[in-house]
Structure formats: structure tokens, C-alpha cells
Amino acid sequence: MSREFVTHEESNSSLNEGYSPYIVWLVWIVWLPFIAPPIVQLFQSHSSLPILVIMLICSVLFIATYTWATLQNARVLVALEPENVANPKWLAILLLLAFSLTIILLGAGKGYGNAWFGTLIFTSAYVAGRLPTFQAFISDILLTLLTITLGIFIHLSSFETGQSTVFVFVVGIVTMSVVRAVVTGQKLRAAREEIAHLAVTNERLRIARDLHDLLGHNLSIIALKSELAGRLISVAPERAANEIRDVESVARTTLQEVREAVAAYRQPTLVNELHAAQEILAVANITYHFEGDETALESLPTTIDAMLAWMVREGVTNVVKHSRAHQCTVRFTKNVKRVSIEIIDDGTTFDAHAPVTGNGLRGLSERVTALDGHYESGSLVQGGFRLFASVPLIQKRQETDYENRSLERS
């Protein structure tokens, strides 16, 4: 899975484009058609004109309040903006409760109050998505108790009361889960963009330092030797030719060093990926543990360091997206011959003997195999998922080159 660096302005733009508020709004308004049957029943009930007018007004005001309040909530969720103190969430909740109770109690006098219990379901959906998790859960329980009380008060059957109670409670829990998933997704996206922005800043500083170290000294040598050669060309042509050859040698060396530096910029590093993993896991409320010698992270060959970096990136991404884990451990081991990395979480348990497939994991397997390494991935019997890779520190190509150089010296 690739991750591109973006500017701060682009990150804010992409964050706002992550979800449309109107798509999130569908979580609430998709159920509005279910309020149509009670309204039709109201016109067929032959109620007195005052009762009919009051119930119609309350119904319209309930739908308007619910529609407006849930749209405002969707916008707050998508924007991830601090809650506006002036935003009347409690007023909206009180209005929804007042309109619901009025309609149910007036309808109960005409024998169809149970048809309007759906307004409490809509109220539960709004409250569950609007309040913080603990407050939303307590409010959902209170609304469930209110539903039971109203069912007893207006003499509903046990089945009707139980049915309405279950719907009020379940809709609240489901809405709460969906909204929290949206919020978590937005926070993860914001964290990734912030990490990318910080990485760009750090990379610019590193490039500036590297260019100064690589080019500053060598270009100074080239300038001085070129100036010297210009002075010697008429006085000592042979010395001038030697200086020109030195200039050519320094220029070629500088070109090679720049190419190697550019190649290194394009590869992820294990140190950076471990820092990014810690940030992303923290946002997802997953505890991060690292086991290993951190000083050994800096002395890895470039190809192995890049492979381990991809391993951490893909493994942690899967933990955040799929595992529902509470803890994630990254274990790094290095000895004289081999280096290995292991990513373990305590998330959802799958069949430990089932094959694990996916483009990301398949790509990791190919990267490890290309370095003559050993790769494992799969669910653990005690729960969770394990990703493991081990590769030799000296690759076959390096061994062959070393043998060839030894033969040449002999």
C-alpha cells in the first residue's frame, strides 16, 4: 500500500473530501419514509379538527427539527471541527422529545398512539449520533425506559411495547457505532495527512543537508581546481591536464553520490515507518509496543531497510483497518547473520488454518522472497494476527561480489 507525501494545503483539502456530509446524513434521513404510514392513519382516523391540526403541526415540526438537526450533526462530523457552543443540540433533543410525547399521548386517546412510537426511534438515532459516547449510551437507555413507561401508560400490549423498546435501543446502538466509525476514519485520515506533512518538512530539511554535504565540498574542489588549471594551462600544461583530470574524477564521483542519494530518497525507511505506525495506532486507540534494539535500526542495508519498512507499513495498516485490536506489538531482532521483524495484534480471530490472501500481503511475500528471506502470515490460535519476515543480512549477490573481489586480489 503506497502513501504519497502531500502539502499541508492539499492535506486539508483531501480531508474535507473524505466524506460528503450528505452521505453521512443518509444514516439518519434514510428512515424518514417510515413516518408516512402514521400520518396517513391520522387522516383516516376521523379525529376532531383541533386534535388533527395539533398532531399535524407537531409531525411537521418534528420532521423539520430532525432533518435540520441531523444535517448539522453530519456537517460537524465530516469537518471534524470543534463543537460550536451556540449549536443548540440540547434544544433540538428537547424539541424532538416534546413533539414525540405530544403526538404519542394525543394519538393514544384515539387508539393509535402506538403508531407514533417511531418518533422515539428517530429521537434515539439523533441523540446517539450527536452526544459523546458515554452520554449517548446513557441517553439511549433512558429513551428505552421511557418507551417502556409510555407503553404501560397507554396500555399497549406486551408485544407492541417490547417491539418498540427493542427498536429504540438497537437503532441507538447501531447509529452510535456508525457515527463512531466515521469519526475514527476521519481522525485516522487527519493523522495520516499530518504525518505526511511532517514527513515532507523533515525530508526537505534532510535533502538540504545532504545536498550541502554532497555538493558543497566537491563543487568547491571543482571550482578551485578549474581555476588553477586555467592559470597553469600556459605555464605548465602537464600540471593543468592533471588538474583537469582531477576535476573530471571529482565530477563523476559527485554525480554517482547524487544518484545514490536520490535513490535513497525514494525508499521508505524503517525508522520513519515505526514512528508513523506509533502515531496512527495512537489515533486508532490501539496500544503500541516496540521490542528490540532501536540503535540497530540505523545500520541496516538499504534494500533490507526498505523491505522491513514496507512490512511495518502494510502490517500496521491492516491492524488499523481490519483487526479491531487493542494492542499491537512490533518485535525487531537482529544478529550477525539475519534480521527479522514480527507484527502481532490481539484483534479479531480468524481460522488459524485458513490461507491469508490479499494484494498487500502477497506483495510483502514477494519482497521477502526476493531477498532470500522467510515470510509468514496468519491468525493465531489464541486470537489475533501475526506477520513475520526474516532475511539474511548478506545477500547472495553481495556474497558473489565479495568472492569475485577476493579472487581478483589473489
XYZ file of N, CA and C in Angstrom, residues 144-384:
723
model
N -35.031 4.134 26.153
C -35.605 2.788 26.195
C -36.568 2.654 27.378
N -36.159 3.177 28.541
C -37.043 3.141 29.715
C -38.286 3.993 29.502
N -38.118 5.135 28.818
C -39.267 5.985 28.512
C -40.256 5.259 27.611
N -39.731 4.505 26.652
C -40.602 3.750 25.749
C -41.409 2.713 26.516
N -40.757 2.015 27.430
C -41.473 1.021 28.241
C -42.550 1.698 29.093
N -42.195 2.826 29.699
C -43.161 3.549 30.547
C -44.372 4.013 29.753
N -44.125 4.572 28.559
C -45.239 5.028 27.729
C -46.114 3.856 27.287
N -45.455 2.724 26.953
C -46.245 1.553 26.552
C -47.172 1.092 27.648
N -46.691 1.111 28.889
C -47.545 0.723 30.018
C -48.629 1.767 30.259
N -48.273 3.050 30.120
C -49.209 4.136 30.415
C -50.397 4.155 29.444
N -50.118 3.889 28.157
C -51.207 3.941 27.173
C -51.782 2.545 26.895
N -51.407 1.579 27.748
C -51.986 0.228 27.705
C -51.711 -0.491 26.385
N -50.434 -0.427 25.940
C -50.059 -1.214 24.773
C -49.872 -2.665 25.185
N -49.991 -3.573 24.235
C -49.739 -4.982 24.528
C -48.247 -5.179 24.797
N -47.952 -6.281 25.455
C -46.546 -6.573 25.769
C -45.710 -6.699 24.501
N -46.300 -7.296 23.451
C -45.556 -7.465 22.195
C -45.237 -6.109 21.571
N -46.244 -5.211 21.502
C -46.021 -3.901 20.894
C -45.015 -3.074 21.701
N -45.155 -3.137 23.029
C -44.206 -2.400 23.869
C -42.792 -2.950 23.708
N -42.678 -4.267 23.720
C -41.355 -4.883 23.553
C -40.741 -4.584 22.204
N -41.561 -4.618 21.152
C -41.063 -4.339 19.806
C -40.529 -2.908 19.707
N -41.296 -1.952 20.198
C -40.870 -0.555 20.153
C -39.618 -0.337 20.991
N -39.569 -0.992 22.150
C -38.407 -0.844 23.033
C -37.138 -1.354 22.367
N -37.237 -2.529 21.733
C -36.067 -3.098 21.068
C -35.587 -2.186 19.949
N -36.515 -1.654 19.158
C -36.139 -0.772 18.047
C -35.450 0.493 18.555
N -35.994 1.097 19.607
C -35.391 2.322 20.155
C -33.964 2.054 20.601
N -33.756 0.954 21.323
C -32.420 0.657 21.853
C -31.448 0.274 20.738
N -31.868 -0.619 19.839
C -30.965 -1.127 18.797
C -30.588 -0.031 17.813
N -31.563 0.782 17.403
C -31.265 1.877 16.470
C -30.250 2.842 17.087
N -30.407 3.106 18.374
C -29.443 3.983 19.046
C -28.039 3.406 19.034
N -27.925 2.121 19.345
C -26.605 1.476 19.378
C -25.988 1.428 17.987
N -26.787 1.070 16.990
C -26.267 0.982 15.618
C -25.803 2.347 15.123
N -26.623 3.373 15.352
C -26.238 4.719 14.925
C -24.974 5.174 15.626
N -24.892 4.870 16.921
C -23.688 5.224 17.684
C -22.449 4.573 17.063
N -22.555 3.309 16.686
C -21.419 2.591 16.104
C -21.018 3.178 14.764
N -22.018 3.479 13.915
C -21.716 4.028 12.594
C -21.038 5.390 12.714
N -21.580 6.242 13.584
C -21.010 7.581 13.747
C -19.591 7.502 14.294
N -19.370 6.610 15.273
C -18.012 6.477 15.813
C -17.045 5.960 14.766
N -17.517 5.087 13.871
C -16.667 4.606 12.788
C -16.285 5.743 11.844
N -17.238 6.621 11.546
C -16.951 7.772 10.690
C -15.925 8.694 11.355
N -16.133 8.955 12.646
C -15.214 9.838 13.374
C -13.808 9.233 13.421
N -13.731 7.931 13.699
C -12.422 7.276 13.739
C -11.738 7.330 12.388
N -12.510 7.094 11.312
C -11.941 7.178 9.972
C -11.417 8.563 9.652
N -12.161 9.580 10.053
C -11.724 10.954 9.820
C -10.461 11.279 10.619
N -10.413 10.832 11.859
C -9.229 11.088 12.682
C -8.003 10.375 12.121
N -8.195 9.147 11.647
C -7.079 8.425 11.040
C -6.591 9.137 9.787
N -7.533 9.610 8.982
C -7.142 10.336 7.767
C -6.394 11.615 8.130
N -6.901 12.311 9.146
C -6.217 13.538 9.573
C -4.819 13.239 10.087
N -4.690 12.132 10.842
C -3.374 11.767 11.372
C -2.413 11.418 10.243
N -2.889 10.664 9.253
C -2.023 10.297 8.126
C -1.561 11.537 7.376
N -2.484 12.472 7.161
C -2.118 13.682 6.428
C -1.130 14.528 7.224
N -1.324 14.580 8.541
C -0.398 15.354 9.362
C 0.985 14.706 9.380
N 1.001 13.373 9.467
C 2.279 12.662 9.419
C 2.964 12.904 8.078
N 2.180 12.877 7.000
C 2.754 13.126 5.672
C 3.313 14.538 5.584
N 2.582 15.495 6.158
C 3.056 16.883 6.124
C 4.360 17.034 6.903
N 4.420 16.430 8.091
C 5.645 16.493 8.878
C 6.789 15.769 8.174
N 6.459 14.656 7.515
C 7.496 13.919 6.793
C 8.059 14.743 5.642
N 7.183 15.488 4.958
C 7.657 16.345 3.871
C 8.613 17.405 4.408
N 8.238 18.014 5.534
C 9.098 19.045 6.127
C 10.449 18.476 6.526
N 10.423 17.324 7.193
C 11.684 16.694 7.600
C 12.513 16.267 6.398
N 11.816 15.784 5.365
C 12.541 15.346 4.168
C 13.200 16.518 3.459
N 12.522 17.659 3.435
C 13.128 18.839 2.820
C 14.385 19.263 3.567
N 14.318 19.218 4.897
C 15.498 19.563 5.688
C 16.628 18.567 5.447
N 16.276 17.284 5.371
C 17.300 16.263 5.139
C 17.934 16.419 3.761
N 17.092 16.693 2.756
C 17.623 16.888 1.400
C 18.558 18.087 1.372
N 18.157 19.165 2.066
C 19.010 20.363 2.096
C 20.364 20.046 2.736
N 20.336 19.287 3.842
C 21.605 18.923 4.488
C 22.442 18.019 3.594
N 21.768 17.027 2.974
C 22.510 16.094 2.123
C 23.112 16.785 0.920
N 22.347 17.683 0.302
C 22.879 18.399 -0.850
C 24.071 19.266 -0.456
N 23.972 19.887 0.709
C 25.104 20.687 1.181
C 26.333 19.811 1.404
N 26.112 18.635 2.044
C 27.242 17.746 2.329
C 27.820 17.130 1.054
N 26.900 16.743 0.126
C 27.356 16.072 -1.090
C 27.989 17.034 -2.088
N 27.319 18.172 -2.313
C 27.726 19.063 -3.400
C 28.648 20.187 -2.942
N 28.441 20.666 -1.718
C 29.202 21.845 -1.280
C 30.704 21.647 -1.361
N 31.194 20.587 -0.744
C 32.637 20.345 -0.715
C 33.176 20.029 -2.110
N 32.502 19.108 -2.819
C 33.004 18.684 -4.135
C 32.971 19.816 -5.160
N 31.917 20.626 -5.126
C 31.852 21.737 -6.073
C 32.927 22.776 -5.771
N 33.236 22.936 -4.498
C 34.326 23.858 -4.148
C 35.654 23.358 -4.716
N 35.881 22.022 -4.610
C 37.103 21.441 -5.180
C 37.151 21.643 -6.692
N 36.008 21.390 -7.364
C 35.950 21.554 -8.812
C 36.261 22.998 -9.201
N 35.688 23.964 -8.459
C 35.912 25.373 -8.779
C 37.386 25.751 -8.601
N 37.973 25.306 -7.475
C 39.374 25.650 -7.207
C 40.317 25.005 -8.221
N 40.099 23.718 -8.531
C 40.972 23.037 -9.484
C 40.791 23.590 -10.902
N 39.572 23.963 -11.254
C 39.350 24.555 -12.576
C 40.074 25.897 -12.686
N 39.989 26.694 -11.614
C 40.688 27.989 -11.608
C 42.201 27.793 -11.706
N 42.727 26.791 -10.971
C 44.151 26.502 -11.008
C 44.585 26.026 -12.387
N 43.749 25.153 -12.993
C 44.084 24.664 -14.334
C 44.119 25.796 -15.344
N 43.221 26.751 -15.202
C 43.216 27.897 -16.098
C 44.488 28.716 -15.993
N 45.023 28.815 -14.779
C 46.256 29.581 -14.608
C 47.488 28.818 -15.118
N 47.429 27.473 -15.002
C 48.601 26.676 -15.370
C 48.654 26.293 -16.834
N 47.559 26.444 -17.550
C 47.499 25.915 -18.910
C 48.571 26.493 -19.833
N 48.975 27.763 -19.613
C 50.009 28.367 -20.449
C 51.400 28.236 -19.846
N 51.463 27.965 -18.538
C 52.757 27.880 -17.862
C 53.208 26.422 -17.726
N 52.292 25.562 -17.255
C 52.619 24.143 -17.051
C 51.463 23.301 -17.575
N 51.468 23.045 -18.889
C 50.332 22.310 -19.491
C 50.111 20.931 -18.865
N 51.212 20.228 -18.507
C 51.040 18.891 -17.936
C 50.335 18.950 -16.586
N 50.709 19.888 -15.724
C 50.022 20.052 -14.440
C 48.572 20.464 -14.643
N 48.334 21.332 -15.643
C 46.956 21.739 -15.949
C 46.121 20.539 -16.372
N 46.728 19.644 -17.202
C 45.997 18.440 -17.630
C 45.671 17.543 -16.442
N 46.617 17.417 -15.486
C 46.354 16.621 -14.276
C 45.206 17.208 -13.457
N 45.201 18.532 -13.345
C 44.110 19.182 -12.611
C 42.767 18.955 -13.294
N 42.760 19.005 -14.624
C 41.517 18.767 -15.372
C 41.031 17.340 -15.150
N 41.985 16.388 -15.126
C 41.589 15.001 -14.864
C 41.020 14.856 -13.445
N 41.608 15.576 -12.505
C 41.062 15.561 -11.144
C 39.650 16.138 -11.096
N 39.444 17.209 -11.849
C 38.107 17.806 -11.923
C 37.110 16.801 -12.474
N 37.518 16.089 -13.534
C 36.634 15.087 -14.123
C 36.309 13.979 -13.120
N 37.330 13.532 -12.376
C 37.128 12.468 -11.395
C 36.180 12.913 -10.280
N 36.394 14.122 -9.766
C 35.522 14.640 -8.701
C 34.095 14.804 -9.214
N 33.933 15.265 -10.443
C 32.596 15.457 -11.014
C 31.862 14.122 -11.139
N 32.589 13.080 -11.604
C 31.961 11.761 -11.736
C 31.580 11.199 -10.368
N 32.463 11.369 -9.400
C 32.155 10.905 -8.042
C 30.923 11.615 -7.478
N 30.869 12.924 -7.702
C 29.717 13.709 -7.227
C 28.435 13.241 -7.892
N 28.495 12.982 -9.213
C 27.310 12.507 -9.930
C 26.822 11.188 -9.353
N 27.745 10.265 -9.075
C 27.365 8.972 -8.520
C 26.748 9.130 -7.125
N 27.330 9.996 -6.312
C 26.792 10.218 -4.968
C 25.394 10.818 -5.023
N 25.166 11.735 -5.967
C 23.834 12.333 -6.109
C 22.830 11.273 -6.534
N 23.212 10.396 -7.465
C 22.304 9.331 -7.900
C 21.948 8.405 -6.739
N 22.943 8.049 -5.936
C 22.670 7.184 -4.782
C 21.760 7.873 -3.772
N 21.962 9.175 -3.581
C 21.119 9.919 -2.639
C 19.677 9.970 -3.127
N 19.485 10.223 -4.440
C 18.131 10.283 -4.995
C 17.448 8.929 -4.868
N 18.197 7.847 -5.128
C 17.614 6.508 -4.986
C 17.181 6.252 -3.546
N 17.971 6.741 -2.598
C 17.619 6.552 -1.181
C 16.384 7.345 -0.803
N 16.178 8.536 -1.412
C 15.004 9.345 -1.098
C 13.713 8.628 -1.478
N 13.775 7.798 -2.490
C 12.561 7.152 -2.993
C 12.151 5.934 -2.173
N 13.000 5.519 -1.246
C 12.716 4.339 -0.444
C 12.230 4.748 0.948
N 11.218 4.045 1.476
C 10.822 4.293 2.865
C 11.888 3.739 3.801
N 11.951 4.273 4.996
C 12.909 3.789 5.984
C 12.160 3.189 7.167
N 12.788 2.201 7.784
C 12.146 1.507 8.900
C 11.911 2.437 10.074
N 12.872 3.319 10.352
C 12.714 4.250 11.474
C 11.500 5.146 11.271
N 11.364 5.710 10.059
C 10.227 6.585 9.780
C 8.906 5.840 9.862
N 8.882 4.602 9.351
C 7.638 3.838 9.367
C 7.233 3.447 10.787
N 8.211 3.182 11.648
C 7.885 2.870 13.048
C 7.300 4.087 13.754
N 7.855 5.261 13.472
C 7.287 6.486 14.052
C 5.871 6.717 13.536
N 5.671 6.520 12.231
C 4.335 6.700 11.646
C 3.356 5.684 12.218
N 3.809 4.445 12.418
C 2.945 3.413 12.995
C 2.495 3.788 14.391
N 3.412 4.315 15.193
C 3.073 4.727 16.554
C 2.007 5.816 16.546
N 2.140 6.782 15.626
C 1.164 7.876 15.540
C -0.208 7.361 15.121
N -0.252 6.533 14.087
C -1.533 6.061 13.555
C -2.226 5.149 14.562
N -1.483 4.276 15.201
C -2.088 3.388 16.196
C -2.632 4.176 17.383
N -1.949 5.239 17.760
C -2.431 6.076 18.867
C -3.760 6.722 18.509
N -3.888 7.189 17.267
C -5.148 7.799 16.832
C -6.285 6.777 16.855
N -5.954 5.524 16.503
C -6.968 4.466 16.473
C -7.210 3.847 17.844
N -6.623 4.424 18.899
C -6.775 3.912 20.269
C -6.259 2.482 20.404
N -5.177 2.173 19.694
C -4.528 0.865 19.785
C -3.163 1.070 20.440
N -2.915 0.337 21.516
C -1.650 0.478 22.248
C -0.498 -0.103 21.434
N 0.569 0.682 21.322
C 1.732 0.284 20.520
C 2.884 -0.146 21.424
N 3.482 -1.291 21.097
C 4.656 -1.780 21.826
C 5.761 -2.081 20.817
N 6.965 -1.644 21.131
C 8.123 -1.994 20.304
C 9.108 -2.778 21.147
N 9.551 -3.920 20.616
C 10.520 -4.761 21.301
C 11.729 -4.934 20.388
N 12.896 -4.546 20.871
C 14.098 -4.680 20.067
C 15.094 -3.582 20.364
N 16.232 -3.654 19.710
C 17.304 -2.684 19.884
C 17.129 -1.559 18.870
N 16.718 -0.384 19.360
C 16.473 0.736 18.454
C 17.749 1.236 17.793
N 18.876 1.059 18.439
C 20.141 1.527 17.845
C 20.510 0.713 16.611
N 20.006 -0.527 16.528
C 20.321 -1.379 15.373
C 19.502 -1.020 14.144
N 18.499 -0.164 14.309
C 17.643 0.196 13.172
C 18.391 1.037 12.146
N 19.410 1.762 12.585
C 20.088 2.708 11.707
C 21.148 2.070 10.822
N 21.547 0.849 11.137
C 22.696 0.251 10.442
C 22.307 -0.867 9.485
N 21.099 -0.820 8.944
C 20.637 -1.864 8.043
C 20.982 -1.531 6.600
N 21.262 -2.561 5.772
C 21.434 -2.312 4.341
C 20.184 -1.679 3.743
N 20.361 -0.878 2.710
C 19.251 -0.098 2.153
C 18.088 -0.969 1.699
N 18.393 -2.056 0.959
C 17.310 -2.897 0.431
C 16.538 -3.584 1.553
N 17.262 -4.055 2.574
C 16.589 -4.715 3.697
C 15.789 -3.704 4.507
N 16.352 -2.525 4.733
C 15.645 -1.476 5.474
C 14.348 -1.107 4.779
N 14.372 -0.995 3.448
C 13.164 -0.651 2.689
C 12.121 -1.757 2.788
N 12.561 -3.026 2.702
C 11.621 -4.140 2.787
C 10.951 -4.184 4.160
N 11.729 -4.004 5.229
C 11.159 -4.002 6.576
C 10.223 -2.814 6.775
N 10.543 -1.684 6.144
C 9.669 -0.511 6.233
C 8.322 -0.799 5.587
N 8.339 -1.433 4.410
C 7.073 -1.811 3.763
C 6.305 -2.802 4.628
N 7.019 -3.684 5.301
C 6.397 -4.673 6.176
C 5.624 -3.981 7.301
N 6.269 -3.015 7.944
C 5.614 -2.290 9.041
C 4.433 -1.487 8.512
N 4.618 -0.824 7.369
C 3.540 -0.002 6.810
C 2.295 -0.830 6.499
N 2.483 -1.936 5.794
C 1.341 -2.772 5.412
C 0.734 -3.451 6.631
N 1.591 -3.965 7.535
C 1.075 -4.661 8.703
C 0.259 -3.768 9.614
N 0.748 -2.566 9.895
C 0.032 -1.638 10.779
C -1.246 -1.135 10.110
N -1.192 -0.914 8.806
C -2.403 -0.501 8.090
C -3.491 -1.551 8.223
N -3.133 -2.829 8.082
C -4.110 -3.908 8.236
C -4.639 -3.989 9.663
N -3.780 -3.739 10.644
C -4.232 -3.753 12.044
C -5.293 -2.680 12.272
N -5.040 -1.481 11.758
C -5.965 -0.364 11.959
C -7.274 -0.602 11.217
N -7.199 -1.116 10.000
C -8.380 -1.221 9.149
C -9.229 -2.451 9.445
N -8.617 -3.566 9.820
C -9.355 -4.827 9.825
C -9.390 -5.566 11.155
N -8.480 -5.288 12.085
C -8.304 -6.216 13.203
C -9.214 -5.966 14.398
N -9.652 -4.691 14.584
C -10.375 -4.322 15.806
C -9.542 -4.656 17.048
N -8.244 -4.440 16.945
C -7.333 -4.800 18.021
C -7.262 -3.711 19.079
N -6.768 -4.097 20.258
C -6.495 -3.153 21.343
C -5.004 -2.938 21.533
N -4.203 -3.910 21.091
C -2.757 -3.805 21.233
C -2.078 -4.290 19.957
N -0.933 -3.685 19.664
C -0.136 -4.104 18.519
C 1.337 -4.067 18.935
N 2.024 -5.168 18.720
C 3.435 -5.284 19.100
C 4.293 -5.466 17.855
N 5.331 -4.644 17.744
C 6.323 -4.787 16.672
C 7.610 -5.269 17.321
N 8.061 -6.461 16.896
C 9.244 -7.079 17.501
C 10.370 -7.125 16.456
N 11.483 -6.470 16.763
C 12.623 -6.384 15.847
C 13.811 -7.146 16.430
N 14.386 -8.030 15.612
C 15.508 -8.851 16.068
C 16.616 -8.799 15.019
N 17.835 -8.635 15.498
C 18.983 -8.611 14.589
C 20.172 -9.313 15.243
N 20.780 -10.222 14.473
C 22.014 -10.845 14.925
C 23.063 -10.731 13.830
N 24.104 -11.519 13.917
C 25.197 -11.384 12.962
C 24.770 -11.755 11.553
N 23.876 -12.758 11.427
C 23.535 -13.285 10.105
C 22.186 -12.816 9.572
N 21.214 -12.623 10.454
C 19.850 -12.368 9.975
C 19.219 -11.197 10.731
N 18.181 -10.656 10.109
C 17.358 -9.639 10.746
C 15.908 -10.027 10.517
N 15.081 -9.860 11.521
C 13.675 -10.250 11.397
C 12.788 -9.213 12.056
N 11.541 -9.197 11.605
C 10.543 -8.306 12.197
C 9.229 -9.061 12.293
N 8.504 -8.811 13.375
C 7.263 -9.517 13.659
C 6.225 -8.513 14.143
N 5.029 -8.572 13.565
C 3.929 -7.674 13.949
C 2.779 -8.540 14.437
N 2.382 -8.351 15.681
C 1.337 -9.161 16.307
C 0.270 -8.240 16.886
N -1.004 -8.593 16.673
C -2.101 -7.847 17.305
C -3.022 -8.819 18.033
N -3.919 -8.264 18.841
C -4.854 -9.091 19.604
C -6.274 -8.894 19.113
N -6.408 -8.673 17.811
C -7.722 -8.349 17.252
C -8.562 -9.561 16.937
N -9.436 -9.402 15.932
C -10.408 -10.417 15.546
C -9.717 -11.713 15.167
N -10.240 -12.806 15.669
C -9.669 -14.125 15.396
C -10.304 -14.728 14.163
N -9.468 -15.198 13.232
C -9.930 -15.926 12.063
C -9.489 -17.383 12.193
N -9.875 -18.183 11.238
C -9.445 -19.573 11.218
C -7.931 -19.626 11.063
N -7.256 -20.136 12.041
C -5.799 -20.125 12.010
C -5.221 -20.957 10.888
N -6.017 -21.911 10.335
C -5.513 -22.764 9.264
C -5.962 -22.285 7.889
N -6.730 -21.208 7.853
C -7.207 -20.697 6.568
C -6.107 -19.904 5.889
N -6.010 -20.012 4.556
C -4.989 -19.235 3.851
C -5.302 -17.759 3.903
N -4.266 -16.936 4.071
C -4.426 -15.498 4.138
C -3.960 -14.897 2.823
N -4.846 -14.227 2.139
C -4.524 -13.657 0.829
C -4.826 -12.176 0.831
N -4.354 -11.502 -0.209
C -4.563 -10.071 -0.351
C -3.391 -9.483 -1.099
N -3.665 -8.450 -1.861
C -2.603 -7.863 -2.671
C -1.457 -7.350 -1.819
N -1.778 -6.691 -0.691
C -0.732 -6.151 0.157
C 0.154 -7.238 0.741
N -0.459 -8.298 1.311
C 0.318 -9.379 1.898
C 1.065 -10.165 0.831
N 0.450 -10.340 -0.335
C 1.135 -11.040 -1.424
C 2.362 -10.250 -1.870
N 2.224 -8.920 -1.919
C 3.364 -8.080 -2.289
C 4.492 -8.180 -1.271
N 4.131 -8.240 0.022
C 5.156 -8.400 1.062
C 5.893 -9.733 0.899
N 5.129 -10.790 0.628
C 5.742 -12.097 0.440
C 6.744 -12.070 -0.709
N 6.385 -11.400 -1.798
C 7.289 -11.319 -2.947
C 8.547 -10.517 -2.608
N 8.394 -9.442 -1.839
C 9.563 -8.643 -1.446
C 10.520 -9.460 -0.581
N 9.961 -10.215 0.368
C 10.801 -11.020 1.252
C 11.500 -12.132 0.467
N 10.752 -12.793 -0.422
C 11.331 -13.870 -1.227
C 12.462 -13.353 -2.107
N 12.296 -12.135 -2.632
C 13.335 -11.559 -3.485
C 14.644 -11.340 -2.741
N 14.582 -11.250 -1.408
C 15.782 -11.067 -0.597
C 16.205 -12.370 0.069
N 15.721 -13.516 -0.480
C 16.075 -14.846 0.045
C 15.637 -15.004 1.491
N 14.495 -14.410 1.832
C 14.036 -14.442 3.210
C 12.908 -15.422 3.443
N 12.446 -15.474 4.689
C 11.354 -16.345 5.118
C 10.183 -15.469 5.563
N 8.974 -15.802 5.076
C 7.795 -14.969 5.330
C 6.669 -15.836 5.888
N 5.966 -15.310 6.908
C 4.797 -15.986 7.475
C 3.712 -14.959 7.774
N 2.454 -15.355 7.579
C 1.319 -14.511 7.976
C 0.132 -15.414 8.253
N -0.611 -15.083 9.294
C -1.777 -15.889 9.611
C -2.333 -15.579 10.980
N -3.520 -16.106 11.234
C -4.176 -15.895 12.521
C -3.555 -16.781 13.589
N -3.617 -16.308 14.828
C -3.098 -17.052 15.966
C -4.220 -17.829 16.642
N -3.896 -18.988 17.170
C -4.912 -19.828 17.815
C -5.518 -19.114 19.015
N -4.694 -18.405 19.780
C -5.188 -17.714 20.973
C -5.866 -16.382 20.648
N -5.895 -16.018 19.373
C -6.542 -14.773 18.957
C -5.546 -13.775 18.423
N -5.944 -13.030 17.426
C -5.065 -12.027 16.846
C -4.448 -12.494 15.536
